[in-house]
């Protein structure tokens, strides 16, 4: 090949390389633009259905209109089971499905740090499943930007079992649409089906009308307890921290067990899942935090309002309240609209009895 042909060949290769790089750059630019557009769209849609975002907004709105004195924390059992409109005008349900005491602690801390309302009472959930499962890693991965401003970085590293915060956590927290397409589709599909009466809303279902109840009961107990520690120490430590924060802030704690179906309780007992020792540990921990209240009676007695010398905490046991009323549940452990109404009215009555709230 002579020099002229070699020059032409090299020139063509350079031109082809330039064209390839140009096309690749255009493709990458289009791909990134589409991804950012979709992610932005997802964020807008996500903010309209994400429970945490909605609860934060609603709480911030409510404290501009009134002082919140009673706060409910917990997971879906509290979220679905409490109707604050039937309890007190100055109460707020901050419970979110799937939340552990990590989230509860930082919700309470944020409220106290911002000092925009004067909390007097908080309801803390201590159900049979409360401390067994602790899946905070996914929450941290997807909501790192939410927790970094309020949570200690070393704590995040400790509970995620990492030496440093993984790059993937930052990526997932900044680009929330990654891996969430299925959730988005599911949300809109469920909304569509419920809107057009093709699917019954959970709060309108009755457990007695559900088919394959036995399978649901087994799946629920497996999900709550199988291959899980009876008490996850990390989750439990945040429970103790929440108690301590409340005590330091002169907030009265109300420990509460939410109603479950008789079938659920029977399955737990049949499997010999620890109950007495579980609550004995809680007893010891609570009395250590509230030293002036060591006379509180354990094991718990329903609606035992024997208060402490300083009224530091109370205990409300509703676990077996509706064991003969399965129509009050939409699944094994969650109250439907009817059950929520009945429980909330009972709580209001009990709070009136111990003068935590006055007649409104």
mmCIF file of C-alpha atoms in Angstrom:
data_model
loop_
_atom_site.group_PDB
_atom_site.id
_atom_site.type_symbol
_atom_site.label_atom_id
_atom_site.label_comp_id
_atom_site.label_asym_id
_atom_site.label_seq_id
_atom_site.Cartn_x
_atom_site.Cartn_y
_atom_site.Cartn_z
ATOM 1 C CA UNK A 1 0.000 0.000 0.000
ATOM 2 C CA UNK A 2 1.516 3.317 -1.041
ATOM 3 C CA UNK A 3 1.621 6.380 1.167
ATOM 4 C CA UNK A 4 -1.340 8.000 -0.596
ATOM 5 C CA UNK A 5 -3.618 5.014 -0.049
ATOM 6 C CA UNK A 6 -2.400 4.677 3.547
ATOM 7 C CA UNK A 7 -3.214 8.332 4.170
ATOM 8 C CA UNK A 8 -6.702 7.919 2.668
ATOM 9 C CA UNK A 9 -7.285 4.780 4.743
ATOM 10 C CA UNK A 10 -6.216 6.493 7.966
ATOM 11 C CA UNK A 11 -8.357 9.498 7.117
ATOM 12 C CA UNK A 12 -11.418 7.294 6.575
ATOM 13 C CA UNK A 13 -10.787 5.486 9.866
ATOM 14 C CA UNK A 14 -10.552 8.799 11.700
ATOM 15 C CA UNK A 15 -13.727 10.024 10.033
ATOM 16 C CA UNK A 16 -15.554 6.816 10.905
ATOM 17 C CA UNK A 17 -14.304 7.085 14.469
ATOM 18 C CA UNK A 18 -15.538 10.676 14.650
ATOM 19 C CA UNK A 19 -18.936 9.654 13.274
ATOM 20 C CA UNK A 20 -19.115 6.780 15.761
ATOM 21 C CA UNK A 21 -18.202 9.021 18.689
ATOM 22 C CA UNK A 22 -20.729 11.590 17.512
ATOM 23 C CA UNK A 23 -23.496 9.002 17.205
ATOM 24 C CA UNK A 24 -22.544 7.491 20.571
ATOM 25 C CA UNK A 25 -22.588 10.923 22.208
ATOM 26 C CA UNK A 26 -25.990 11.707 20.714
ATOM 27 C CA UNK A 27 -27.324 8.330 21.881
ATOM 28 C CA UNK A 28 -25.961 8.837 25.398
ATOM 29 C CA UNK A 29 -27.350 12.381 25.492
ATOM 30 C CA UNK A 30 -30.791 11.179 24.382
ATOM 31 C CA UNK A 31 -30.694 8.273 26.846
ATOM 32 C CA UNK A 32 -29.666 10.494 29.763
ATOM 33 C CA UNK A 33 -32.273 13.111 28.820
ATOM 34 C CA UNK A 34 -35.031 10.505 28.667
ATOM 35 C CA UNK A 35 -33.883 8.978 31.957
ATOM 36 C CA UNK A 36 -33.800 12.365 33.714
ATOM 37 C CA UNK A 37 -37.208 13.245 32.294
ATOM 38 C CA UNK A 38 -38.667 9.929 33.457
ATOM 39 C CA UNK A 39 -37.010 10.290 36.859
ATOM 40 C CA UNK A 40 -38.387 13.820 37.238
ATOM 41 C CA UNK A 41 -41.839 12.604 36.210
ATOM 42 C CA UNK A 42 -41.557 9.746 38.684
ATOM 43 C CA UNK A 43 -40.621 12.155 41.473
ATOM 44 C CA UNK A 44 -43.702 14.261 40.774
ATOM 45 C CA UNK A 45 -45.962 11.207 40.710
ATOM 46 C CA UNK A 46 -44.119 9.612 43.633
ATOM 47 C CA UNK A 47 -44.675 12.665 45.812
ATOM 48 C CA UNK A 48 -48.414 12.293 45.289
ATOM 49 C CA UNK A 49 -48.610 8.760 46.670
ATOM 50 C CA UNK A 50 -45.557 8.182 48.876
ATOM 51 C CA UNK A 51 -46.779 7.852 52.464
ATOM 52 C CA UNK A 52 -43.714 9.456 54.027
ATOM 53 C CA UNK A 53 -43.836 12.532 51.817
ATOM 54 C CA UNK A 54 -47.591 12.864 52.277
ATOM 55 C CA UNK A 55 -47.404 12.470 56.062
ATOM 56 C CA UNK A 56 -44.560 14.994 56.346
ATOM 57 C CA UNK A 57 -46.481 17.547 54.283
ATOM 58 C CA UNK A 58 -49.724 16.985 56.158
ATOM 59 C CA UNK A 59 -48.027 17.244 59.546
ATOM 60 C CA UNK A 60 -46.223 20.455 58.565
ATOM 61 C CA UNK A 61 -49.553 21.846 57.367
ATOM 62 C CA UNK A 62 -51.421 20.835 60.522
ATOM 63 C CA UNK A 63 -48.956 22.396 62.962
ATOM 64 C CA UNK A 64 -49.523 25.772 61.285
ATOM 65 C CA UNK A 65 -53.204 25.489 62.205
ATOM 66 C CA UNK A 66 -53.140 23.910 65.661
ATOM 67 C CA UNK A 67 -50.886 22.509 68.344
ATOM 68 C CA UNK A 68 -50.394 18.744 68.047
ATOM 69 C CA UNK A 69 -50.400 17.286 71.559
ATOM 70 C CA UNK A 70 -50.929 13.573 70.839
ATOM 71 C CA UNK A 71 -48.780 11.714 68.308
ATOM 72 C CA UNK A 72 -49.274 8.160 67.040
ATOM 73 C CA UNK A 73 -46.149 6.377 65.777
ATOM 74 C CA UNK A 74 -45.826 2.865 64.390
ATOM 75 C CA UNK A 75 -46.311 0.749 61.284
ATOM 76 C CA UNK A 76 -49.362 -0.177 59.200
ATOM 77 C CA UNK A 77 -51.269 -1.465 62.250
ATOM 78 C CA UNK A 78 -51.306 2.037 63.698
ATOM 79 C CA UNK A 79 -51.636 3.678 60.288
ATOM 80 C CA UNK A 80 -54.749 1.684 59.375
ATOM 81 C CA UNK A 81 -56.137 1.313 62.885
ATOM 82 C CA UNK A 82 -56.227 4.914 64.075
ATOM 83 C CA UNK A 83 -58.699 7.597 63.026
ATOM 84 C CA UNK A 84 -57.569 10.694 64.904
ATOM 85 C CA UNK A 85 -60.746 12.567 63.963
ATOM 86 C CA UNK A 86 -62.547 10.293 66.424
ATOM 87 C CA UNK A 87 -59.961 10.720 69.185
ATOM 88 C CA UNK A 88 -58.884 14.335 69.561
ATOM 89 C CA UNK A 89 -58.623 17.441 67.421
ATOM 90 C CA UNK A 90 -55.065 17.840 68.686
ATOM 91 C CA UNK A 91 -53.867 14.371 67.668
ATOM 92 C CA UNK A 92 -51.950 13.251 64.581
ATOM 93 C CA UNK A 93 -51.341 9.796 63.117
ATOM 94 C CA UNK A 94 -47.720 9.730 61.901
ATOM 95 C CA UNK A 95 -47.600 5.932 61.519
ATOM 96 C CA UNK A 96 -46.407 4.593 58.150
ATOM 97 C CA UNK A 97 -46.578 1.045 56.818
ATOM 98 C CA UNK A 98 -43.300 -0.801 57.286
ATOM 99 C CA UNK A 99 -41.767 1.735 59.649
ATOM 100 C CA UNK A 100 -39.473 0.517 62.402
ATOM 101 C CA UNK A 101 -38.278 2.366 65.479
ATOM 102 C CA UNK A 102 -35.434 3.822 63.417
ATOM 103 C CA UNK A 103 -37.983 5.883 61.501
ATOM 104 C CA UNK A 104 -40.091 6.539 64.597
ATOM 105 C CA UNK A 105 -37.107 7.859 66.524
ATOM 106 C CA UNK A 106 -36.116 10.287 63.789
ATOM 107 C CA UNK A 107 -39.689 11.426 63.191
ATOM 108 C CA UNK A 108 -39.942 12.316 66.867
ATOM 109 C CA UNK A 109 -36.481 13.906 66.877
ATOM 110 C CA UNK A 110 -37.308 16.050 63.846
ATOM 111 C CA UNK A 111 -40.507 17.295 65.475
ATOM 112 C CA UNK A 112 -38.727 18.149 68.719
ATOM 113 C CA UNK A 113 -35.747 19.776 66.980
ATOM 114 C CA UNK A 114 -37.999 22.020 64.894
ATOM 115 C CA UNK A 115 -39.933 22.965 68.037
ATOM 116 C CA UNK A 116 -43.077 23.968 66.143
ATOM 117 C CA UNK A 117 -45.546 22.121 68.336
ATOM 118 C CA UNK A 118 -45.760 21.119 71.999
ATOM 119 C CA UNK A 119 -46.132 17.359 72.161
ATOM 120 C CA UNK A 120 -47.520 15.964 75.398
ATOM 121 C CA UNK A 121 -48.208 12.307 74.547
ATOM 122 C CA UNK A 122 -46.902 9.749 72.070
ATOM 123 C CA UNK A 123 -48.361 6.335 71.308
ATOM 124 C CA UNK A 124 -45.674 3.688 70.742
ATOM 125 C CA UNK A 125 -46.509 0.289 69.260
ATOM 126 C CA UNK A 126 -45.324 -2.880 70.997
ATOM 127 C CA UNK A 127 -47.077 -5.641 69.071
ATOM 128 C CA UNK A 128 -45.846 -9.221 68.852
ATOM 129 C CA UNK A 129 -44.096 -8.584 65.528
ATOM 130 C CA UNK A 130 -42.798 -5.083 66.269
ATOM 131 C CA UNK A 131 -39.174 -6.006 66.985
ATOM 132 C CA UNK A 132 -38.755 -9.203 64.978
ATOM 133 C CA UNK A 133 -38.229 -7.752 61.511
ATOM 134 C CA UNK A 134 -35.866 -4.926 60.690
ATOM 135 C CA UNK A 135 -35.291 -4.254 57.014
ATOM 136 C CA UNK A 136 -33.889 -0.756 57.138
ATOM 137 C CA UNK A 137 -31.265 -1.289 54.399
ATOM 138 C CA UNK A 138 -33.740 -0.748 51.553
ATOM 139 C CA UNK A 139 -35.117 2.347 53.266
ATOM 140 C CA UNK A 140 -31.631 3.789 53.635
ATOM 141 C CA UNK A 141 -30.752 2.957 50.056
ATOM 142 C CA UNK A 142 -33.808 4.693 48.638
ATOM 143 C CA UNK A 143 -34.121 7.528 51.146
ATOM 144 C CA UNK A 144 -30.557 8.373 52.087
ATOM 145 C CA UNK A 145 -31.103 12.044 51.236
ATOM 146 C CA UNK A 146 -34.051 12.041 53.663
ATOM 147 C CA UNK A 147 -32.071 10.640 56.599
ATOM 148 C CA UNK A 148 -28.594 12.158 56.139
ATOM 149 C CA UNK A 149 -29.621 15.647 57.353
ATOM 150 C CA UNK A 150 -31.212 14.258 60.530
ATOM 151 C CA UNK A 151 -29.444 10.950 61.250
ATOM 152 C CA UNK A 152 -25.885 10.444 62.417
ATOM 153 C CA UNK A 153 -23.728 9.068 59.593
ATOM 154 C CA UNK A 154 -22.051 6.549 61.908
ATOM 155 C CA UNK A 155 -25.463 5.188 62.872
ATOM 156 C CA UNK A 156 -26.359 4.736 59.225
ATOM 157 C CA UNK A 157 -23.128 2.822 58.675
ATOM 158 C CA UNK A 158 -23.748 0.677 61.739
ATOM 159 C CA UNK A 159 -27.266 -0.415 60.855
ATOM 160 C CA UNK A 160 -26.400 -0.984 57.193
ATOM 161 C CA UNK A 161 -23.326 -3.082 58.144
ATOM 162 C CA UNK A 162 -21.053 -1.013 55.914
ATOM 163 C CA UNK A 163 -17.658 0.617 56.464
ATOM 164 C CA UNK A 164 -18.700 3.501 54.241
ATOM 165 C CA UNK A 165 -21.955 4.494 52.620
ATOM 166 C CA UNK A 166 -22.070 2.602 49.297
ATOM 167 C CA UNK A 167 -22.186 4.611 46.086
ATOM 168 C CA UNK A 168 -25.352 2.720 45.175
ATOM 169 C CA UNK A 169 -27.103 4.313 48.180
ATOM 170 C CA UNK A 170 -26.369 7.782 46.815
ATOM 171 C CA UNK A 171 -27.447 6.780 43.296
ATOM 172 C CA UNK A 172 -30.718 5.219 44.457
ATOM 173 C CA UNK A 173 -31.483 8.133 46.767
ATOM 174 C CA UNK A 174 -30.878 10.728 44.038
ATOM 175 C CA UNK A 175 -32.550 8.816 41.203
ATOM 176 C CA UNK A 176 -35.578 7.325 42.886
ATOM 177 C CA UNK A 177 -37.120 5.875 39.741
ATOM 178 C CA UNK A 178 -34.444 3.157 39.542
ATOM 179 C CA UNK A 179 -36.107 -0.165 40.174
ATOM 180 C CA UNK A 180 -39.430 1.485 41.030
ATOM 181 C CA UNK A 181 -41.326 1.115 37.751
ATOM 182 C CA UNK A 182 -43.170 -1.913 39.110
ATOM 183 C CA UNK A 183 -44.262 0.013 42.214
ATOM 184 C CA UNK A 184 -45.522 2.890 40.092
ATOM 185 C CA UNK A 185 -47.479 0.620 37.758
ATOM 186 C CA UNK A 186 -48.917 -1.276 40.723
ATOM 187 C CA UNK A 187 -50.002 1.965 42.383
ATOM 188 C CA UNK A 188 -51.828 3.321 39.345
ATOM 189 C CA UNK A 189 -53.286 -0.071 38.472
ATOM 190 C CA UNK A 190 -54.685 -0.510 41.982
ATOM 191 C CA UNK A 191 -56.056 3.038 41.937
ATOM 192 C CA UNK A 192 -57.710 2.412 38.573
ATOM 193 C CA UNK A 193 -59.248 -0.869 39.714
ATOM 194 C CA UNK A 194 -60.517 0.644 42.965
ATOM 195 C CA UNK A 195 -61.865 3.758 41.262
ATOM 196 C CA UNK A 196 -63.909 1.677 38.835
ATOM 197 C CA UNK A 197 -65.081 -0.707 41.589
ATOM 198 C CA UNK A 198 -63.196 -3.629 40.022
ATOM 199 C CA UNK A 199 -61.161 -4.069 43.193
ATOM 200 C CA UNK A 200 -62.419 -3.564 46.745
ATOM 201 C CA UNK A 201 -60.443 -1.123 48.870
ATOM 202 C CA UNK A 202 -58.703 -2.706 51.836
ATOM 203 C CA UNK A 203 -60.597 -0.607 54.356
ATOM 204 C CA UNK A 204 -63.872 -1.938 52.946
ATOM 205 C CA UNK A 205 -62.909 -5.636 52.999
ATOM 206 C CA UNK A 206 -63.910 -8.106 55.693
ATOM 207 C CA UNK A 207 -61.596 -10.898 56.759
ATOM 208 C CA UNK A 208 -64.498 -13.328 57.098
ATOM 209 C CA UNK A 209 -65.247 -12.947 53.384
ATOM 210 C CA UNK A 210 -61.709 -13.663 52.194
ATOM 211 C CA UNK A 211 -60.951 -17.024 50.612
ATOM 212 C CA UNK A 212 -57.914 -19.125 51.562
ATOM 213 C CA UNK A 213 -57.699 -17.538 55.014
ATOM 214 C CA UNK A 214 -55.601 -20.419 56.321
ATOM 215 C CA UNK A 215 -52.893 -19.729 53.739
ATOM 216 C CA UNK A 216 -52.936 -16.006 54.539
ATOM 217 C CA UNK A 217 -52.552 -16.714 58.257
ATOM 218 C CA UNK A 218 -49.574 -19.011 57.710
ATOM 219 C CA UNK A 219 -47.948 -16.551 55.289
ATOM 220 C CA UNK A 220 -48.420 -13.675 57.724
ATOM 221 C CA UNK A 221 -46.903 -15.518 60.685
ATOM 222 C CA UNK A 222 -44.040 -16.731 58.483
ATOM 223 C CA UNK A 223 -43.442 -13.188 57.279
ATOM 224 C CA UNK A 224 -43.399 -11.822 60.816
ATOM 225 C CA UNK A 225 -41.354 -14.495 62.563
ATOM 226 C CA UNK A 226 -39.839 -17.232 60.373
ATOM 227 C CA UNK A 227 -36.027 -17.041 60.151
ATOM 228 C CA UNK A 228 -36.068 -13.774 62.086
ATOM 229 C CA UNK A 229 -34.755 -12.886 65.514
ATOM 230 C CA UNK A 230 -37.509 -12.614 68.105
ATOM 231 C CA UNK A 231 -36.079 -9.216 68.950
ATOM 232 C CA UNK A 232 -33.793 -7.444 66.524
ATOM 233 C CA UNK A 233 -31.343 -5.565 68.728
ATOM 234 C CA UNK A 234 -30.813 -2.621 66.356
ATOM 235 C CA UNK A 235 -34.534 -1.982 66.069
ATOM 236 C CA UNK A 236 -34.953 -2.486 69.809
ATOM 237 C CA UNK A 237 -32.183 -0.029 70.621
ATOM 238 C CA UNK A 238 -34.053 2.643 68.687
ATOM 239 C CA UNK A 239 -37.138 1.829 70.750
ATOM 240 C CA UNK A 240 -35.108 2.518 73.906
ATOM 241 C CA UNK A 241 -33.761 5.723 72.372
ATOM 242 C CA UNK A 242 -37.308 6.806 71.515
ATOM 243 C CA UNK A 243 -38.414 6.195 75.108
ATOM 244 C CA UNK A 244 -35.412 8.104 76.419
ATOM 245 C CA UNK A 245 -35.982 11.026 74.052
ATOM 246 C CA UNK A 246 -39.611 11.223 75.141
ATOM 247 C CA UNK A 247 -38.670 11.145 78.833
ATOM 248 C CA UNK A 248 -36.041 13.880 78.400
ATOM 249 C CA UNK A 249 -38.616 15.978 76.555
ATOM 250 C CA UNK A 250 -41.254 15.504 79.276
ATOM 251 C CA UNK A 251 -43.541 13.628 76.892
ATOM 252 C CA UNK A 252 -45.804 10.974 78.360
ATOM 253 C CA UNK A 253 -45.473 7.634 76.585
ATOM 254 C CA UNK A 254 -48.519 5.460 75.928
ATOM 255 C CA UNK A 255 -47.530 1.911 74.992
ATOM 256 C CA UNK A 256 -50.141 0.230 72.846
ATOM 257 C CA UNK A 257 -50.863 -3.201 71.403
ATOM 258 C CA UNK A 258 -53.173 -3.144 68.394
ATOM 259 C CA UNK A 259 -55.967 -5.660 67.731
ATOM 260 C CA UNK A 260 -55.288 -8.825 65.745
ATOM 261 C CA UNK A 261 -57.532 -11.700 64.696
ATOM 262 C CA UNK A 262 -58.053 -14.718 66.892
ATOM 263 C CA UNK A 263 -56.714 -16.893 64.058
ATOM 264 C CA UNK A 264 -53.400 -15.020 64.101
ATOM 265 C CA UNK A 265 -52.989 -15.409 67.862
ATOM 266 C CA UNK A 266 -53.821 -19.102 67.690
ATOM 267 C CA UNK A 267 -51.224 -19.698 64.966
ATOM 268 C CA UNK A 268 -48.570 -17.940 67.066
ATOM 269 C CA UNK A 269 -49.445 -20.002 70.130
ATOM 270 C CA UNK A 270 -49.510 -23.237 68.127
ATOM 271 C CA UNK A 271 -45.956 -22.540 66.950
ATOM 272 C CA UNK A 272 -44.788 -21.779 70.494
ATOM 273 C CA UNK A 273 -43.524 -18.362 69.475
ATOM 274 C CA UNK A 274 -42.226 -16.613 72.585
ATOM 275 C CA UNK A 275 -44.726 -14.184 74.106
ATOM 276 C CA UNK A 276 -44.139 -14.023 77.867
ATOM 277 C CA UNK A 277 -40.358 -13.631 77.616
ATOM 278 C CA UNK A 278 -40.809 -11.111 74.818
ATOM 279 C CA UNK A 279 -42.905 -8.811 76.982
ATOM 280 C CA UNK A 280 -40.732 -9.473 80.021
ATOM 281 C CA UNK A 281 -37.799 -7.960 78.136
ATOM 282 C CA UNK A 282 -39.926 -4.940 77.248
ATOM 283 C CA UNK A 283 -40.964 -4.667 80.909
ATOM 284 C CA UNK A 284 -37.349 -4.595 82.074
ATOM 285 C CA UNK A 285 -36.341 -2.032 79.470
ATOM 286 C CA UNK A 286 -39.241 0.304 80.120
ATOM 287 C CA UNK A 287 -38.751 0.244 83.890
ATOM 288 C CA UNK A 288 -35.058 1.030 83.400
ATOM 289 C CA UNK A 289 -35.938 4.106 81.345
ATOM 290 C CA UNK A 290 -38.719 5.185 83.700
ATOM 291 C CA UNK A 291 -37.187 4.363 87.073
ATOM 292 C CA UNK A 292 -40.000 6.026 88.962
ATOM 293 C CA UNK A 293 -42.534 3.708 87.340
ATOM 294 C CA UNK A 294 -41.193 0.304 88.315
ATOM 295 C CA UNK A 295 -44.494 -0.598 89.946
ATOM 296 C CA UNK A 296 -46.238 -0.959 86.574
ATOM 297 C CA UNK A 297 -47.910 -4.361 86.409
ATOM 298 C CA UNK A 298 -46.595 -6.908 83.905
ATOM 299 C CA UNK A 299 -47.625 -9.080 82.162
ATOM 300 C CA UNK A 300 -49.945 -6.462 80.802
ATOM 301 C CA UNK A 301 -53.549 -6.290 81.844
ATOM 302 C CA UNK A 302 -56.180 -4.918 79.493
ATOM 303 C CA UNK A 303 -56.841 -1.223 80.006
ATOM 304 C CA UNK A 304 -54.757 -1.130 83.181
ATOM 305 C CA UNK A 305 -54.535 2.594 83.888
ATOM 306 C CA UNK A 306 -52.597 2.287 87.129
ATOM 307 C CA UNK A 307 -50.371 5.260 86.472
ATOM 308 C CA UNK A 308 -46.833 5.969 87.625
ATOM 309 C CA UNK A 309 -45.900 8.464 90.293
ATOM 310 C CA UNK A 310 -44.912 10.944 87.600
ATOM 311 C CA UNK A 311 -47.344 9.747 84.930
ATOM 312 C CA UNK A 312 -44.408 8.961 82.662
ATOM 313 C CA UNK A 313 -46.225 6.290 80.711
ATOM 314 C CA UNK A 314 -49.399 4.275 80.375
ATOM 315 C CA UNK A 315 -50.246 0.986 78.765
ATOM 316 C CA UNK A 316 -53.238 0.166 76.550
ATOM 317 C CA UNK A 317 -53.771 -3.442 75.535
ATOM 318 C CA UNK A 318 -56.213 -3.947 72.662
ATOM 319 C CA UNK A 319 -54.650 -7.090 71.230
ATOM 320 C CA UNK A 320 -57.664 -9.287 71.963
ATOM 321 C CA UNK A 321 -60.274 -6.544 71.741
ATOM 322 C CA UNK A 322 -61.789 -7.834 68.496
ATOM 323 C CA UNK A 323 -60.883 -11.529 68.550
ATOM 324 C CA UNK A 324 -64.603 -12.286 68.270
ATOM 325 C CA UNK A 325 -65.148 -9.702 65.526
ATOM 326 C CA UNK A 326 -63.232 -10.801 62.424
ATOM 327 C CA UNK A 327 -65.472 -8.502 60.360
ATOM 328 C CA UNK A 328 -63.479 -5.609 61.827
ATOM 329 C CA UNK A 329 -60.347 -6.708 59.907
ATOM 330 C CA UNK A 330 -59.496 -6.645 56.207
ATOM 331 C CA UNK A 331 -56.720 -9.208 56.635
ATOM 332 C CA UNK A 332 -55.057 -11.202 59.401
ATOM 333 C CA UNK A 333 -53.869 -8.258 61.505
ATOM 334 C CA UNK A 334 -55.108 -5.004 59.937
ATOM 335 C CA UNK A 335 -58.323 -3.241 60.843
ATOM 336 C CA UNK A 336 -60.746 -2.151 58.148
ATOM 337 C CA UNK A 337 -62.755 1.071 58.237
ATOM 338 C CA UNK A 338 -65.309 -0.353 60.680
ATOM 339 C CA UNK A 339 -62.617 -1.737 62.992
ATOM 340 C CA UNK A 340 -60.636 1.488 62.889
ATOM 341 C CA UNK A 341 -63.725 3.435 63.897
ATOM 342 C CA UNK A 342 -64.466 1.099 66.809
ATOM 343 C CA UNK A 343 -60.863 1.101 68.060
ATOM 344 C CA UNK A 344 -60.541 4.884 67.803
ATOM 345 C CA UNK A 345 -63.772 5.389 69.749
ATOM 346 C CA UNK A 346 -62.503 2.980 72.419
ATOM 347 C CA UNK A 347 -59.180 4.831 72.647
ATOM 348 C CA UNK A 348 -60.980 8.150 73.006
ATOM 349 C CA UNK A 349 -63.112 6.698 75.794
ATOM 350 C CA UNK A 350 -60.046 5.348 77.588
ATOM 351 C CA UNK A 351 -58.125 8.615 77.236
ATOM 352 C CA UNK A 352 -61.097 10.467 78.678
ATOM 353 C CA UNK A 353 -61.095 8.051 81.624
ATOM 354 C CA UNK A 354 -57.494 8.844 82.480
ATOM 355 C CA UNK A 355 -57.983 12.532 81.633
ATOM 356 C CA UNK A 356 -55.352 12.647 78.925
ATOM 357 C CA UNK A 357 -57.990 14.346 76.826
ATOM 358 C CA UNK A 358 -61.013 16.307 77.962
ATOM 359 C CA UNK A 359 -64.460 16.153 76.409
ATOM 360 C CA UNK A 360 -64.441 18.062 73.127
#
